[in-house]
XYZ file of C-alpha atoms in Angstrom:
440
model
C 43.858 130.180 114.183
C 45.632 128.424 117.023
C 43.988 125.077 116.372
C 45.591 125.020 112.922
C 49.119 125.353 114.280
C 49.677 121.635 115.007
C 48.495 120.871 111.482
C 51.029 123.343 110.085
C 53.756 121.714 112.140
C 52.843 118.231 110.939
C 52.720 119.395 107.315
C 56.167 120.935 107.635
C 57.485 117.703 109.134
C 55.985 115.672 106.306
C 57.613 117.945 103.725
C 61.020 117.475 105.351
C 60.419 113.736 105.672
C 59.584 113.544 101.971
C 62.695 115.479 100.948
C 65.160 113.521 103.058
C 63.300 110.298 102.357
C 64.135 110.695 98.674
C 67.819 110.661 99.589
C 67.376 107.470 101.595
C 65.455 105.818 98.773
C 68.087 106.796 96.221
C 70.804 105.459 98.514
C 69.030 102.109 98.759
C 68.096 101.945 95.077
C 71.180 99.977 93.931
C 70.295 97.235 96.393
C 66.701 96.901 95.229
C 65.617 93.669 93.606
C 65.848 93.585 89.858
C 62.930 92.803 87.548
C 65.029 90.329 85.559
C 65.276 86.657 86.482
C 67.471 86.194 89.592
C 71.074 85.266 88.890
C 73.193 82.838 90.852
C 74.482 85.610 93.137
C 70.950 86.920 93.685
C 69.950 83.537 95.102
C 72.918 83.149 97.445
C 71.978 83.565 101.125
C 74.870 84.029 103.544
C 72.662 84.894 106.530
C 73.719 81.712 108.430
C 77.262 83.107 108.565
C 76.117 86.156 110.567
C 77.054 84.423 113.832
C 80.405 83.105 112.572
C 83.515 84.663 114.102
C 86.587 85.624 112.058
C 89.949 86.552 113.549
C 91.403 89.696 111.996
C 93.926 92.279 113.192
C 94.036 90.838 116.684
C 90.269 90.883 117.201
C 87.408 88.432 116.763
C 84.666 89.900 114.578
C 81.422 88.701 113.109
C 81.660 87.632 109.479
C 79.661 90.695 108.395
C 81.991 93.049 110.259
C 85.083 91.254 108.931
C 83.889 91.421 105.317
C 83.030 95.115 105.557
C 86.454 95.934 106.945
C 88.352 93.854 104.385
C 86.312 94.968 101.380
C 86.726 98.582 102.472
C 90.269 98.266 101.132
C 89.046 96.888 97.787
C 85.667 98.402 96.908
C 85.686 101.284 99.364
C 82.746 99.599 101.070
C 80.614 100.054 97.959
C 78.187 97.345 96.887
C 79.039 95.778 93.515
C 75.991 95.175 91.298
C 73.770 95.530 94.357
C 75.128 92.373 96.019
C 76.127 92.196 99.716
C 79.841 92.573 100.324
C 80.043 89.005 101.640
C 78.757 87.688 98.316
C 81.325 89.763 96.412
C 84.054 88.555 98.774
C 83.413 84.873 98.083
C 82.787 85.485 94.392
C 86.207 87.107 94.099
C 87.633 84.134 95.944
C 86.045 81.414 93.796
C 85.342 83.098 90.440
C 88.067 85.721 90.184
C 88.287 85.398 86.391
C 84.921 87.158 86.098
C 86.402 90.266 87.722
C 89.449 90.787 85.504
C 87.746 93.621 83.622
C 84.993 94.449 86.116
C 84.920 97.842 87.786
C 85.212 97.127 91.510
C 88.552 98.594 92.686
C 87.867 101.886 94.480
C 90.002 104.961 93.780
C 89.271 107.430 96.559
C 91.018 110.575 95.298
C 89.225 112.416 92.496
C 92.474 113.910 91.201
C 93.757 110.377 90.593
C 90.542 109.389 88.819
C 90.927 112.236 86.339
C 94.645 111.637 85.858
C 94.068 107.925 85.174
C 91.084 108.390 82.852
C 92.627 111.299 80.915
C 95.913 109.446 80.381
C 94.150 106.269 79.225
C 91.817 108.096 76.831
C 94.691 110.137 75.432
C 96.718 106.972 74.828
C 93.860 105.238 72.992
C 93.138 108.343 70.904
C 96.781 108.616 69.875
C 96.804 104.927 68.879
C 93.756 105.467 66.672
C 95.167 108.600 65.039
C 98.525 107.075 64.184
C 97.205 103.692 62.983
C 97.425 103.009 59.277
C 94.194 101.032 58.852
C 95.135 100.112 55.266
C 97.962 97.952 56.617
C 96.368 96.358 59.679
C 94.368 93.136 59.603
C 91.053 93.304 57.699
C 89.101 92.675 60.901
C 90.255 95.998 62.382
C 88.939 99.292 60.999
C 88.550 102.861 62.187
C 84.860 102.446 62.992
C 85.638 99.563 65.323
C 88.368 101.546 67.066
C 86.159 104.619 67.369
C 83.398 102.526 68.917
C 85.914 101.132 71.382
C 87.014 104.663 72.242
C 83.405 105.807 72.731
C 82.724 102.868 75.072
C 85.898 103.594 77.009
C 84.998 107.278 77.266
C 81.580 106.438 78.735
C 83.179 103.978 81.135
C 85.746 106.535 82.289
C 82.964 109.042 82.908
C 81.320 106.565 85.279
C 84.711 105.898 86.876
C 85.219 109.595 87.613
C 81.853 109.656 89.356
C 81.905 106.371 91.316
C 85.645 105.820 91.711
C 85.307 102.151 90.693
C 87.701 100.816 88.079
C 88.797 97.399 86.859
C 92.154 95.722 87.552
C 92.720 95.564 83.792
C 92.657 99.365 83.595
C 95.070 99.728 86.504
C 97.444 97.218 84.888
C 97.490 99.120 81.590
C 101.072 100.354 80.867
C 99.862 103.947 80.434
C 98.050 103.918 83.763
C 100.990 102.177 85.404
C 103.234 105.063 84.319
C 100.776 107.557 85.818
C 100.682 105.672 89.124
C 104.467 105.418 89.250
C 104.708 109.181 88.829
C 102.091 109.763 91.505
C 103.905 107.468 93.922
C 106.782 109.974 93.993
C 104.495 112.752 95.278
C 104.802 111.977 98.984
C 102.610 114.865 100.083
C 99.519 114.285 97.925
C 99.227 110.967 96.137
C 101.851 108.469 97.336
C 99.625 107.080 100.095
C 96.705 106.761 97.652
C 98.859 104.758 95.235
C 99.856 102.515 98.130
C 96.151 102.019 98.916
C 95.578 100.941 95.300
C 98.463 98.490 95.526
C 96.878 97.089 98.690
C 93.508 96.713 96.947
C 95.107 94.934 93.992
C 96.833 92.555 96.394
C 93.858 91.833 98.663
C 91.508 91.039 95.745
C 93.637 88.004 94.836
C 91.908 84.671 95.677
C 94.836 83.352 97.720
C 94.895 86.473 99.902
C 91.125 86.376 100.375
C 91.348 82.721 101.416
C 94.213 83.416 103.822
C 92.231 86.186 105.526
C 89.221 83.947 106.241
C 90.566 82.836 109.623
C 87.376 81.397 111.080
C 88.719 78.360 112.970
C 89.915 78.526 116.576
C 93.405 77.035 116.674
C 93.892 76.327 120.400
C 92.171 76.803 123.706
C 93.962 80.146 124.216
C 92.338 83.516 123.514
C 95.679 85.020 122.464
C 96.565 82.617 119.655
C 95.595 83.605 116.096
C 93.049 81.490 114.303
C 93.449 79.885 110.883
C 91.397 79.239 107.770
C 89.907 76.078 106.234
C 92.823 75.658 103.834
C 95.301 75.813 106.722
C 93.143 73.322 108.635
C 93.672 70.800 105.827
C 97.430 71.183 106.221
C 97.218 70.786 109.999
C 95.117 67.614 109.936
C 97.300 66.092 107.215
C 99.994 65.734 109.884
C 97.724 64.177 112.528
C 94.329 62.577 113.002
C 91.505 65.050 112.567
C 88.756 65.369 115.141
C 85.119 64.863 114.048
C 84.533 68.598 114.463
C 87.475 69.443 112.187
C 86.310 66.948 109.571
C 82.852 68.548 109.650
C 84.405 71.958 108.901
C 86.518 70.555 106.055
C 83.520 68.796 104.509
C 81.319 71.905 104.795
C 84.014 74.161 103.294
C 84.639 71.732 100.436
C 80.921 71.592 99.666
C 80.653 75.388 99.938
C 83.535 76.128 97.562
C 82.513 73.423 95.063
C 78.907 74.620 94.958
C 80.024 78.226 94.474
C 82.353 77.403 91.600
C 79.597 75.350 89.934
C 77.089 78.196 90.537
C 74.787 75.986 92.605
C 72.977 78.506 94.829
C 71.007 75.866 96.731
C 74.224 73.965 97.435
C 75.958 77.151 98.595
C 73.125 78.004 100.982
C 73.034 74.495 102.437
C 76.821 74.411 102.854
C 76.767 77.856 104.496
C 74.391 76.508 107.143
C 76.620 73.464 107.686
C 79.690 75.685 107.972
C 77.972 77.997 110.466
C 77.064 74.992 112.620
C 80.473 73.314 112.387
C 82.862 76.224 113.024
C 81.870 76.958 116.657
C 82.356 73.288 117.538
C 86.133 73.425 116.957
C 87.636 74.510 120.291
C 84.325 75.929 121.577
C 86.014 77.139 124.758
C 87.502 80.164 122.969
C 84.612 80.828 120.625
C 82.975 84.219 121.316
C 79.427 84.582 122.531
C 76.949 83.928 119.715
C 74.723 86.762 120.908
C 77.528 89.305 120.529
C 78.318 88.089 117.024
C 74.636 88.308 116.081
C 74.418 91.815 117.566
C 77.485 92.904 115.596
C 76.024 91.593 112.346
C 72.680 93.255 113.089
C 74.440 96.559 113.777
C 75.964 96.547 110.296
C 72.668 95.479 108.683
C 70.152 97.337 110.853
C 66.679 97.917 109.315
C 65.689 101.323 107.972
C 63.478 102.201 110.959
C 66.500 101.824 113.270
C 68.697 104.028 111.113
C 69.933 101.463 108.601
C 73.550 100.351 108.335
C 75.534 101.359 111.470
C 72.327 103.075 112.667
C 73.612 106.413 111.360
C 70.323 106.985 109.561
C 68.978 108.488 112.802
C 70.036 111.780 111.238
C 66.659 111.632 109.518
C 64.836 111.710 112.872
C 67.023 114.548 114.134
C 66.349 116.520 110.948
C 62.639 115.868 111.350
C 62.721 117.112 114.951
C 64.530 120.265 113.874
C 61.470 121.670 112.036
C 58.899 121.771 114.867
C 61.586 122.782 117.367
C 62.513 125.714 115.161
C 58.857 126.716 114.836
C 58.392 126.465 118.589
C 61.397 128.708 119.274
C 60.483 131.317 116.660
C 56.694 131.440 117.109
C 56.473 130.098 120.682
C 54.034 127.348 119.648
C 53.564 124.964 122.553
C 52.198 122.207 120.318
C 55.208 122.441 118.024
C 57.492 122.231 121.060
C 55.981 118.964 122.275
C 55.933 117.456 118.787
C 59.568 118.412 118.276
C 60.613 117.097 121.680
C 58.827 113.792 121.075
C 60.656 113.269 117.771
C 63.952 114.456 119.290
C 63.658 111.999 122.183
C 62.890 109.161 119.751
C 66.007 110.070 117.749
C 68.084 110.312 120.905
C 66.799 106.914 122.084
C 67.903 105.270 118.806
C 71.217 107.126 118.993
C 71.704 105.839 122.550
C 70.891 102.299 121.427
C 73.542 102.605 118.684
C 76.179 103.769 121.185
C 75.339 101.007 123.675
C 75.261 98.341 120.964
C 78.647 99.400 119.629
C 79.988 99.425 123.205
C 78.698 95.896 123.768
C 80.093 94.601 120.482
C 83.522 96.274 120.766
C 83.729 95.593 124.530
C 85.102 99.083 125.055
C 83.752 102.617 125.151
C 83.265 103.764 121.509
C 85.862 106.513 121.214
C 88.702 105.077 119.152
C 88.403 106.456 115.600
C 86.865 109.499 113.905
C 83.539 107.737 113.293
C 83.176 107.000 116.990
C 84.459 110.420 118.013
C 81.894 112.218 115.847
C 78.895 110.042 116.698
C 79.738 109.866 120.415
C 80.318 113.620 120.656
C 76.894 114.182 119.066
C 75.389 111.793 121.614
C 76.929 113.715 124.507
C 75.379 116.848 123.028
C 72.030 115.069 123.076
C 72.537 114.101 126.736
C 73.173 117.728 127.630
C 70.110 118.832 125.630
C 67.808 116.348 127.380
C 68.997 117.469 130.832
C 68.830 121.149 129.888
C 65.299 120.832 128.484
C 64.154 119.073 131.654
C 65.419 122.062 133.639
C 64.203 124.802 131.235
C 60.819 123.417 130.256
C 58.936 126.251 131.983
C 61.309 128.997 130.845
C 61.358 131.045 127.615
C 64.530 129.217 126.539
C 62.743 125.885 126.260
C 63.373 124.124 122.965
C 66.473 126.171 122.111
C 69.032 123.666 123.452
C 67.210 120.741 121.844
C 67.080 122.694 118.566
C 70.848 123.158 118.566
C 71.451 119.537 119.498
C 69.076 118.262 116.798
C 70.841 120.321 114.131
C 74.345 119.351 115.266
C 73.449 115.674 115.633
C 71.774 115.595 112.215
C 74.905 117.035 110.584
C 77.213 114.683 112.511
C 75.227 111.566 111.666
C 74.836 112.655 108.026
C 78.621 112.956 107.798
C 78.959 109.446 109.255
C 76.449 108.087 106.727
C 77.529 109.844 103.551
C 81.299 109.967 104.148
C 82.111 106.337 105.102
C 85.563 106.456 103.498
C 86.554 109.361 105.755
C 84.574 108.301 108.834
C 85.232 104.565 108.746
C 82.468 102.767 110.693
C 84.388 99.502 111.120
C 85.019 98.393 114.696
C 88.724 98.112 115.458
C 90.932 97.626 118.484
C 91.890 100.636 120.522
C 95.461 101.774 119.924
C 97.681 101.670 123.038
C 98.182 105.442 122.916
C 94.438 105.871 123.519
C 94.465 103.907 126.801
C 94.400 107.138 128.734
C 91.920 108.554 131.247
C 92.532 112.058 129.894
C 91.084 110.990 126.549
C 87.655 110.536 128.142
C 87.984 113.772 130.103
C 88.823 115.564 126.852
């Protein structure tokens, strides 16, 4: 009966929502709160730093944006133990010894993961097989070595799946030989070995400190900023201003509290630091609203599409079902339900484009992430205009159906392939300053 058709449409939508919702829940699972007592890192709150600006690669970014871009080189943008990347960044800076054998360096290429793990396991197995346990120290026996091998085998299995490995593994002589051999393959693996070398360099505390350039150096927009450690060197040669002393005091309290694992002290010092940094040369400090918007964009709530707002693929996928039913069975109710969901998805997609435009202060069409998401948005624009023109014709719903499917796929790629479609906001390369780019 006709009156049952809207119910059928809603049921189909709920089924799709349940299926794709499981994916979203699984994706967020590592960041869920643990049942165990909260650790020091669990209690750290870096929210006050959301409106702090950091100078990196010729651009001023919010702290959240800066951390995501920098840690992309180290962890591949992956959360370590469910902690925000900013927490991992400072923990590597102040407690690096805890990460010597922790799996947090990201190996992107699966071929390299298997080569590294197979070579390491083979080396350990050969050591066990050729060891004369009757002559080694009494504290070492075959059972102990076999247990070590079993633990390593399980760890390498996880490494093959996640791509995360510890610096200690990468520094192993056997693995070093494998990486040296791979560095000679210019076509396939040389660039990936270089990326690993970069990650191993960036994770060092001194490099992490040097990159935290959060202090405006002069009243000129073109001059690079510097970090708290450099500020100490600058003021040692002259009298420090009250604003500079406030930054030094806040940074000293922040670093001391972190190293002593005082979460309350860290949180208080983070607030002091966030208040003090904009006061040093405030004339060149970026607008607080833009910094807050940039941080929000990278930490958007689930209803708005989540991180980078690419989760709007869920709304597009949901709109696809009733639109398909309306095209196939000519159900008017399904058409209006599908169009309502499609327009909601398109509105969120438009908000994401405009927000990124406002934050980057340029039209978002610089990298593959922006090219894919912006192209999908233009498809949505065409679909909205076409549906407004065809709403009384038999073709109604068909253009929106195609746009919903294409946009869902595009935004899914942006969400689930962040290492290939890098969402970080960067400066536009000079070669892209071309009118024909936009026409294309």
